[in-house]
Short mmCIF file of C-alpha atoms in Angstrom, two decimals:
data_model
loop_
_atom_site.label_atom_id
_atom_site.label_comp_id
_atom_site.label_asym_id
_atom_site.label_seq_id
_atom_site.Cartn_x
_atom_site.Cartn_y
_atom_site.Cartn_z
CA MET A 1 -25.04 -16.72 -7.75
CA SER A 2 -24.62 -20.48 -7.68
CA SER A 3 -23.27 -22.34 -4.74
CA ALA A 4 -21.66 -25.23 -6.78
CA LEU A 5 -18.16 -24.37 -5.74
CA GLN A 6 -19.07 -23.07 -2.17
CA ASN A 7 -16.12 -23.79 0.33
CA LYS A 8 -13.66 -24.45 -2.62
CA THR A 9 -10.56 -22.43 -3.19
CA VAL A 10 -9.21 -22.18 -6.79
CA ALA A 11 -5.55 -21.25 -7.50
CA ILE A 12 -4.95 -19.06 -10.55
CA LEU A 13 -1.33 -19.21 -11.78
CA ALA A 14 -0.13 -16.47 -13.91
CA THR A 15 2.66 -13.91 -14.40
CA ASP A 16 3.21 -10.90 -16.67
CA GLY A 17 1.91 -11.26 -20.10
CA PHE A 18 -1.31 -13.26 -19.36
CA GLU A 19 -4.16 -12.96 -21.68
CA GLN A 20 -6.51 -10.78 -19.55
CA VAL A 21 -9.87 -12.28 -20.54
CA GLU A 22 -8.49 -15.79 -20.09
CA LEU A 23 -7.81 -15.00 -16.50
CA THR A 24 -10.65 -12.62 -15.61
CA GLU A 25 -13.53 -14.61 -17.06
CA PRO A 26 -12.80 -17.93 -15.52
CA LYS A 27 -12.00 -16.21 -12.25
CA LYS A 28 -15.50 -14.47 -12.45
CA ALA A 29 -17.15 -17.80 -13.36
CA VAL A 30 -15.80 -19.79 -10.49
CA GLU A 31 -16.52 -16.94 -7.96
CA GLN A 32 -19.98 -16.65 -9.13
CA ALA A 33 -20.31 -20.34 -8.41
CA GLY A 34 -19.09 -19.66 -4.85
CA ALA A 35 -15.40 -20.29 -4.88
CA THR A 36 -12.64 -18.11 -3.41
CA THR A 37 -9.71 -17.49 -5.79
CA ARG A 38 -6.00 -16.79 -5.06
CA LEU A 39 -3.77 -15.40 -7.84
CA LEU A 40 -0.37 -17.02 -7.59
CA SER A 41 2.70 -15.83 -9.46
CA ILE A 42 6.49 -16.10 -9.68
CA LYS A 43 6.78 -12.53 -8.63
CA ALA A 44 5.10 -10.57 -5.77
CA GLY A 45 3.11 -7.24 -6.32
CA GLU A 46 1.33 -6.84 -9.49
CA ILE A 47 1.37 -8.76 -12.96
CA GLN A 48 0.59 -7.16 -16.33
CA GLY A 49 -2.35 -8.43 -18.33
CA MET A 50 -2.51 -8.25 -22.03
CA ASN A 51 -5.44 -7.72 -24.57
CA HIS A 52 -3.77 -9.62 -27.39
CA ASP A 53 -0.77 -7.42 -28.10
CA LYS A 54 -1.70 -4.34 -26.16
CA PRO A 55 -1.19 -3.85 -22.35
CA GLY A 56 -4.33 -4.53 -20.33
CA ASP A 57 -4.82 -4.16 -16.60
CA LYS A 58 -2.40 -4.92 -13.70
CA LEU A 59 -3.75 -7.45 -11.22
CA LYS A 60 -2.53 -7.77 -7.59
CA VAL A 61 -0.87 -11.08 -6.78
CA ASP A 62 -2.25 -12.95 -3.58
CA GLY A 63 0.91 -15.05 -3.12
CA LEU A 64 4.10 -16.66 -4.51
CA VAL A 65 3.78 -20.08 -6.10
CA SER A 66 6.97 -20.91 -4.33
CA ASP A 67 5.13 -20.54 -1.10
CA ALA A 68 1.99 -22.40 -2.24
CA ASN A 69 0.93 -25.78 -1.17
CA VAL A 70 -1.34 -27.89 -3.38
CA ASP A 71 -3.22 -29.13 -0.40
CA ASP A 72 -4.63 -25.69 0.25
CA PHE A 73 -6.41 -25.53 -3.29
CA ASP A 74 -9.23 -27.45 -4.85
CA ALA A 75 -8.71 -26.62 -8.53
CA LEU A 76 -6.26 -24.73 -10.69
CA ILE A 77 -6.73 -22.40 -13.61
CA LEU A 78 -3.77 -21.81 -16.04
CA PRO A 79 -4.66 -18.83 -18.49
CA GLY A 80 -2.76 -18.33 -21.63
CA GLY A 81 -1.21 -15.50 -23.27
CA VAL A 82 2.05 -16.13 -25.03
CA ALA A 83 4.60 -14.64 -22.52
CA ASN A 84 2.79 -15.75 -19.44
CA PRO A 85 3.18 -19.58 -19.86
CA ASP A 86 6.51 -19.11 -21.45
CA ARG A 87 7.81 -17.30 -18.30
CA LEU A 88 6.12 -19.83 -15.98
CA ARG A 89 7.66 -22.98 -17.75
CA MET A 90 11.06 -21.43 -16.95
CA ASP A 91 10.36 -21.19 -13.32
CA GLU A 92 10.79 -24.51 -11.33
CA SER A 93 8.52 -23.69 -8.52
CA ALA A 94 5.73 -23.02 -11.01
CA VAL A 95 6.42 -26.24 -12.96
CA ALA A 96 6.64 -28.27 -9.64
CA PHE A 97 3.21 -26.82 -8.52
CA VAL A 98 1.49 -27.85 -11.71
CA ARG A 99 3.16 -31.29 -11.76
CA ASP A 100 2.00 -31.74 -8.08
CA PHE A 101 -1.53 -30.41 -8.84
CA TYR A 102 -1.81 -32.87 -11.68
CA ARG A 103 -0.68 -35.81 -9.58
CA SER A 104 -3.05 -34.94 -6.90
CA GLY A 105 -6.00 -35.71 -9.33
CA LYS A 106 -7.48 -32.25 -8.61
CA PRO A 107 -9.18 -30.56 -11.67
CA ILE A 108 -7.29 -28.26 -13.83
CA GLY A 109 -8.44 -25.64 -16.33
CA VAL A 110 -6.13 -24.63 -19.02
CA ILE A 111 -6.64 -22.49 -22.09
CA CYS A 112 -4.80 -21.11 -25.11
CA HIS A 113 -0.99 -21.32 -24.55
CA GLY A 114 -1.35 -22.27 -21.01
CA PRO A 115 -0.62 -26.04 -21.81
CA TRP A 116 3.23 -24.89 -22.10
CA VAL A 117 3.50 -25.24 -18.38
CA MET A 118 1.93 -28.65 -18.32
CA ILE A 119 4.15 -29.82 -21.07
CA GLU A 120 7.15 -28.50 -18.96
CA ALA A 121 5.82 -30.50 -16.05
CA ASP A 122 5.57 -33.63 -18.25
CA VAL A 123 1.91 -34.20 -17.38
CA VAL A 124 0.11 -34.18 -20.83
CA ARG A 125 1.21 -37.64 -22.05
CA GLY A 126 -1.83 -39.76 -22.83
CA ARG A 127 -4.37 -36.82 -22.18
CA ARG A 128 -6.88 -35.71 -24.76
CA MET A 129 -6.49 -31.85 -24.95
CA THR A 130 -6.74 -28.86 -27.14
CA ALA A 131 -4.72 -25.58 -27.37
CA TRP A 132 -4.08 -22.57 -29.54
CA PRO A 133 -3.07 -23.92 -32.87
CA SER A 134 0.70 -23.10 -32.43
CA VAL A 135 0.86 -25.01 -29.15
CA ARG A 136 -0.74 -28.12 -30.58
CA THR A 137 2.35 -29.67 -32.13
CA ASP A 138 4.22 -29.15 -28.58
CA LEU A 139 1.25 -31.10 -27.08
CA ARG A 140 1.36 -33.84 -29.61
CA ASN A 141 5.34 -34.09 -29.26
CA ALA A 142 4.76 -34.34 -25.61
CA GLY A 143 2.34 -37.24 -26.00
CA ALA A 144 -1.12 -35.75 -25.79
CA GLU A 145 -3.84 -36.67 -28.07
CA VAL A 146 -4.67 -33.31 -29.72
CA VAL A 147 -8.14 -32.26 -30.99
CA ASP A 148 -9.47 -29.02 -32.39
CA GLU A 149 -12.60 -28.45 -30.17
CA GLU A 150 -13.86 -25.55 -28.20
CA VAL A 151 -13.60 -27.31 -24.89
CA VAL A 152 -12.03 -30.70 -24.07
CA THR A 153 -12.19 -32.67 -20.68
CA ASP A 154 -10.17 -35.70 -19.77
CA LYS A 155 -9.94 -36.92 -16.36
CA GLY A 156 -10.58 -33.52 -14.70
CA ILE A 157 -8.37 -31.65 -17.18
CA VAL A 158 -10.43 -28.98 -18.99
CA SER A 159 -8.77 -27.38 -22.00
CA SER A 160 -9.84 -24.80 -24.58
CA ARG A 161 -8.17 -23.07 -27.63
CA LYS A 162 -8.85 -19.33 -27.43
CA PRO A 163 -10.80 -16.40 -25.89
CA GLU A 164 -13.76 -17.06 -28.22
CA ASP A 165 -14.12 -20.55 -26.28
CA LEU A 166 -14.40 -18.82 -22.87
CA PRO A 167 -18.28 -19.28 -22.58
CA ALA A 168 -17.77 -23.15 -22.97
CA PHE A 169 -14.59 -23.26 -20.95
CA CYS A 170 -16.07 -21.35 -17.99
CA LYS A 171 -19.09 -23.48 -17.85
CA LYS A 172 -17.14 -26.60 -18.02
CA ILE A 173 -14.49 -25.76 -15.42
CA VAL A 174 -17.42 -24.86 -12.94
CA GLU A 175 -18.81 -28.29 -13.52
CA GLU A 176 -15.42 -30.22 -13.30
CA PHE A 177 -14.30 -28.14 -10.25
CA ALA A 178 -17.56 -29.03 -8.54
CA GLU A 179 -16.90 -32.75 -9.10
CA GLY A 180 -13.67 -32.36 -7.30
CA ARG A 181 -10.72 -34.70 -7.19
CA HIS A 182 -10.56 -37.46 -9.81
CA ALA A 183 -8.68 -40.72 -9.52
CA PRO A 184 -5.00 -40.00 -9.30
CA ARG A 185 -3.54 -39.56 -12.80
CA THR A 186 -0.37 -41.41 -13.89
#
């Protein structure tokens, strides 16, 4: 176990329909590097994971995003799945949390369809990012510079395209999360 993220707390924001490995693998990576994680959601209790189009595990939620304070966290992970970010972007407290996190300059890891929440928060303009192919047009239309690479980092925002990118994504989020806050983004 590494200590790169010792004494850091990482928020993971998800709801029903998250792509299971896009939550569990980054969670495991940051915890192995010494971080504490907290699973935030728009609903209490448990949320349903997905293995592509089949139900996966249910995970216990640690707290509601509506009660969460950006100041209590050092980094944020936004997993994908189609339904998860689509539901999150319809919830104002989730969108506000992502917007405030972005403005804080703290690092964010986002994968697959996860950028939909960042697009809704209007925080991708001018950022260099990647995502699942069907999300790339949305990113472009929201003002991001879109590339097709396994992992992309821009001012503390780490983005990846799909589950196959997880090894590179997990390695890069640990590195960026260890660096900590970046200059406030505008």
